[in-house]
């Protein structure tokens, strides 16, 4: 693998260079000084050294709210909303687990009738990864995403002494480097990051543990703490559920069909006409989320549908931890 050194003070120049190649997105400081994925207007606003973001990058490909189509009762027309995927877009400063989260959704959005909005927004992206220091919640290596994992990335900025070693991973990534003259020799490597959280079972054992745990009392115990607020699913990089609704204009003749993010953790999510709610009990919803991550989709995807980012643990007001739940189930299964 080819590597080039990039001193920290040259990183903004590199981002400026990328901005001349296409539209650049990355973790930029918002009003509260927290990094969030957004379009970059000024290289100095990009935060390359960050633990994680509250919301994952999926919002770039599946916005929290979007119009699906426009309709008119007057002339009986239905026009699909246009989604532009034109022009090169570069996502810089992506952690390797978030690249894997995008890969999870690429898989799921293409199953059955493909999600056209997702497919259109996913065209023409190049991903530039960066290494990170895990906090107490990350457990990515437990789901096969260790510090050396590079799947889905085109370039990787590996933090080194005094800057980064930039790894060329694909031809698409290499083409971004043309014309940039700010390189130095590869820099001295820094120690591999230490992870403080982990899953006890091997990834391949997770579905088997859940297959034996459907009636386990742990779901009732966790449900006693859960507020059904939905925060864990809103911040999850691999959750994609949505609801649709009509928004009528004041003339009552035309309007838009819209969709917005929804959560399987709130009771109305499974409410159908007639008022029946299929997962009425909080315990059934708590269980459902964890089965979606480590069993239901895993059974056909072939690997966990959780990337170990820890966002759901950080966001939970009740301190419910998906890693702790799985570890408790594993201990009980072993005992
Ligand atoms: S379930 Fe939690 S740890 Fe797993 S990908 Fe979703 S937010 Fe991250
Ligand atoms: S964030 Fe926590 S309290 Fe809220 S729905 Fe998820 S598990 Fe329950």
PDB file of N, CA, C and O in Angstrom, residues 22-23 29 35 50 73 76 78 80 93 100 120 132 137-138 148 185 207-208 231 233 263 283 314 323:
ATOM      1  N   UNK A  22     -14.093  18.728  -6.123  1.00  0.00           N
ATOM      2  CA  UNK A  22     -15.530  18.443  -6.014  1.00  0.00           C
ATOM      3  C   UNK A  22     -16.101  19.083  -4.752  1.00  0.00           C
ATOM      4  O   UNK A  22     -15.400  19.810  -4.048  1.00  0.00           O
ATOM      5  N   UNK A  23     -17.373  18.810  -4.502  1.00  0.00           N
ATOM      6  CA  UNK A  23     -17.985  19.322  -3.262  1.00  0.00           C
ATOM      7  C   UNK A  23     -17.472  18.486  -2.091  1.00  0.00           C
ATOM      8  O   UNK A  23     -17.559  17.259  -2.130  1.00  0.00           O
ATOM      9  N   UNK A  29     -17.572  21.984  12.721  1.00  0.00           N
ATOM     10  CA  UNK A  29     -18.126  22.435  14.003  1.00  0.00           C
ATOM     11  C   UNK A  29     -19.456  23.142  13.762  1.00  0.00           C
ATOM     12  O   UNK A  29     -19.535  24.029  12.920  1.00  0.00           O
ATOM     13  N   UNK A  35     -18.780  18.536  16.293  1.00  0.00           N
ATOM     14  CA  UNK A  35     -18.653  18.212  14.875  1.00  0.00           C
ATOM     15  C   UNK A  35     -19.903  17.515  14.345  1.00  0.00           C
ATOM     16  O   UNK A  35     -20.461  16.649  15.022  1.00  0.00           O
ATOM     17  N   UNK A  50     -11.679  13.880  16.102  1.00  0.00           N
ATOM     18  CA  UNK A  50     -12.927  13.870  16.872  1.00  0.00           C
ATOM     19  C   UNK A  50     -13.243  12.442  17.306  1.00  0.00           C
ATOM     20  O   UNK A  50     -12.796  11.487  16.681  1.00  0.00           O
ATOM     21  N   UNK A  73     -54.611  17.245  -7.199  1.00  0.00           N
ATOM     22  CA  UNK A  73     -55.942  16.652  -7.401  1.00  0.00           C
ATOM     23  C   UNK A  73     -56.639  17.297  -8.585  1.00  0.00           C
ATOM     24  O   UNK A  73     -57.495  16.709  -9.208  1.00  0.00           O
ATOM     25  N   UNK A  76     -54.909  15.653 -11.632  1.00  0.00           N
ATOM     26  CA  UNK A  76     -54.608  14.222 -11.415  1.00  0.00           C
ATOM     27  C   UNK A  76     -53.177  13.856 -11.807  1.00  0.00           C
ATOM     28  O   UNK A  76     -52.946  12.938 -12.587  1.00  0.00           O
ATOM     29  N   UNK A  78     -49.110  13.039 -10.573  1.00  0.00           N
ATOM     30  CA  UNK A  78     -48.197  12.642  -9.494  1.00  0.00           C
ATOM     31  C   UNK A  78     -46.792  12.705 -10.071  1.00  0.00           C
ATOM     32  O   UNK A  78     -46.472  11.992 -11.022  1.00  0.00           O
ATOM     33  N   UNK A  80     -42.742  12.381  -9.316  1.00  0.00           N
ATOM     34  CA  UNK A  80     -41.702  12.042  -8.329  1.00  0.00           C
ATOM     35  C   UNK A  80     -40.768  13.232  -8.095  1.00  0.00           C
ATOM     36  O   UNK A  80     -40.451  13.966  -9.042  1.00  0.00           O
ATOM     37  N   UNK A  93     -12.720  12.783   6.434  1.00  0.00           N
ATOM     38  CA  UNK A  93     -12.794  12.654   7.895  1.00  0.00           C
ATOM     39  C   UNK A  93     -13.802  11.629   8.354  1.00  0.00           C
ATOM     40  O   UNK A  93     -14.422  11.776   9.412  1.00  0.00           O
ATOM     41  N   UNK A 100     -18.464   1.581   7.133  1.00  0.00           N
ATOM     42  CA  UNK A 100     -19.114   0.260   7.177  1.00  0.00           C
ATOM     43  C   UNK A 100     -20.625   0.429   7.388  1.00  0.00           C
ATOM     44  O   UNK A 100     -21.417  -0.356   6.859  1.00  0.00           O
ATOM     45  N   UNK A 120     -29.738   7.422  -5.757  1.00  0.00           N
ATOM     46  CA  UNK A 120     -29.353   8.656  -6.468  1.00  0.00           C
ATOM     47  C   UNK A 120     -28.362   9.470  -5.631  1.00  0.00           C
ATOM     48  O   UNK A 120     -27.356   9.971  -6.145  1.00  0.00           O
ATOM     49  N   UNK A 132      -9.127   7.399  14.674  1.00  0.00           N
ATOM     50  CA  UNK A 132      -9.756   8.055  15.824  1.00  0.00           C
ATOM     51  C   UNK A 132      -9.340   7.370  17.110  1.00  0.00           C
ATOM     52  O   UNK A 132      -8.903   6.215  17.108  1.00  0.00           O
ATOM     53  N   UNK A 137     -17.394   3.946  24.859  1.00  0.00           N
ATOM     54  CA  UNK A 137     -18.542   3.235  24.280  1.00  0.00           C
ATOM     55  C   UNK A 137     -18.241   2.511  22.965  1.00  0.00           C
ATOM     56  O   UNK A 137     -18.966   1.582  22.603  1.00  0.00           O
ATOM     57  N   UNK A 138     -17.249   2.960  22.213  1.00  0.00           N
ATOM     58  CA  UNK A 138     -16.948   2.285  20.940  1.00  0.00           C
ATOM     59  C   UNK A 138     -16.631   0.803  21.179  1.00  0.00           C
ATOM     60  O   UNK A 138     -15.888   0.477  22.104  1.00  0.00           O
ATOM     61  N   UNK A 148      -7.351  -1.263  11.686  1.00  0.00           N
ATOM     62  CA  UNK A 148      -6.786  -1.412  10.326  1.00  0.00           C
ATOM     63  C   UNK A 148      -7.842  -1.644   9.255  1.00  0.00           C
ATOM     64  O   UNK A 148      -7.506  -1.848   8.092  1.00  0.00           O
ATOM     65  N   UNK A 185       7.777  12.972   3.665  1.00  0.00           N
ATOM     66  CA  UNK A 185       8.044  11.531   3.792  1.00  0.00           C
ATOM     67  C   UNK A 185       7.073  10.961   4.834  1.00  0.00           C
ATOM     68  O   UNK A 185       6.605  11.703   5.706  1.00  0.00           O
ATOM     69  N   UNK A 207     -25.975 -14.171  16.574  1.00  0.00           N
ATOM     70  CA  UNK A 207     -27.329 -14.623  16.204  1.00  0.00           C
ATOM     71  C   UNK A 207     -27.759 -15.874  16.957  1.00  0.00           C
ATOM     72  O   UNK A 207     -28.933 -16.024  17.285  1.00  0.00           O
ATOM     73  N   UNK A 208     -26.799 -16.746  17.276  1.00  0.00           N
ATOM     74  CA  UNK A 208     -27.150 -17.980  17.992  1.00  0.00           C
ATOM     75  C   UNK A 208     -27.575 -17.672  19.425  1.00  0.00           C
ATOM     76  O   UNK A 208     -28.485 -18.300  19.965  1.00  0.00           O
ATOM     77  N   UNK A 231     -34.364   7.845  20.746  1.00  0.00           N
ATOM     78  CA  UNK A 231     -33.048   8.463  20.485  1.00  0.00           C
ATOM     79  C   UNK A 231     -32.046   7.447  19.935  1.00  0.00           C
ATOM     80  O   UNK A 231     -31.255   7.757  19.040  1.00  0.00           O
ATOM     81  N   UNK A 233     -32.398   4.938  18.013  1.00  0.00           N
ATOM     82  CA  UNK A 233     -32.549   4.638  16.582  1.00  0.00           C
ATOM     83  C   UNK A 233     -32.256   5.863  15.718  1.00  0.00           C
ATOM     84  O   UNK A 233     -31.759   5.733  14.606  1.00  0.00           O
ATOM     85  N   UNK A 263     -39.051   5.652  14.281  1.00  0.00           N
ATOM     86  CA  UNK A 263     -38.332   4.775  15.210  1.00  0.00           C
ATOM     87  C   UNK A 263     -39.196   3.595  15.638  1.00  0.00           C
ATOM     88  O   UNK A 263     -40.350   3.780  16.062  1.00  0.00           O
ATOM     89  N   UNK A 283     -41.073  -3.892  26.141  1.00  0.00           N
ATOM     90  CA  UNK A 283     -40.082  -4.976  26.089  1.00  0.00           C
ATOM     91  C   UNK A 283     -39.965  -5.554  24.679  1.00  0.00           C
ATOM     92  O   UNK A 283     -38.871  -5.902  24.236  1.00  0.00           O
ATOM     93  N   UNK A 314     -24.422   6.314  23.982  1.00  0.00           N
ATOM     94  CA  UNK A 314     -24.202   7.718  24.392  1.00  0.00           C
ATOM     95  C   UNK A 314     -25.515   8.488  24.450  1.00  0.00           C
ATOM     96  O   UNK A 314     -25.712   9.354  25.286  1.00  0.00           O
ATOM     97  N   UNK A 323     -24.211  -3.179  24.125  1.00  0.00           N
ATOM     98  CA  UNK A 323     -23.088  -4.104  24.362  1.00  0.00           C
ATOM     99  C   UNK A 323     -23.289  -4.835  25.694  1.00  0.00           C
ATOM    100  O   UNK A 323     -23.034  -6.035  25.806  1.00  0.00           O
TER     101      UNK A 323
END
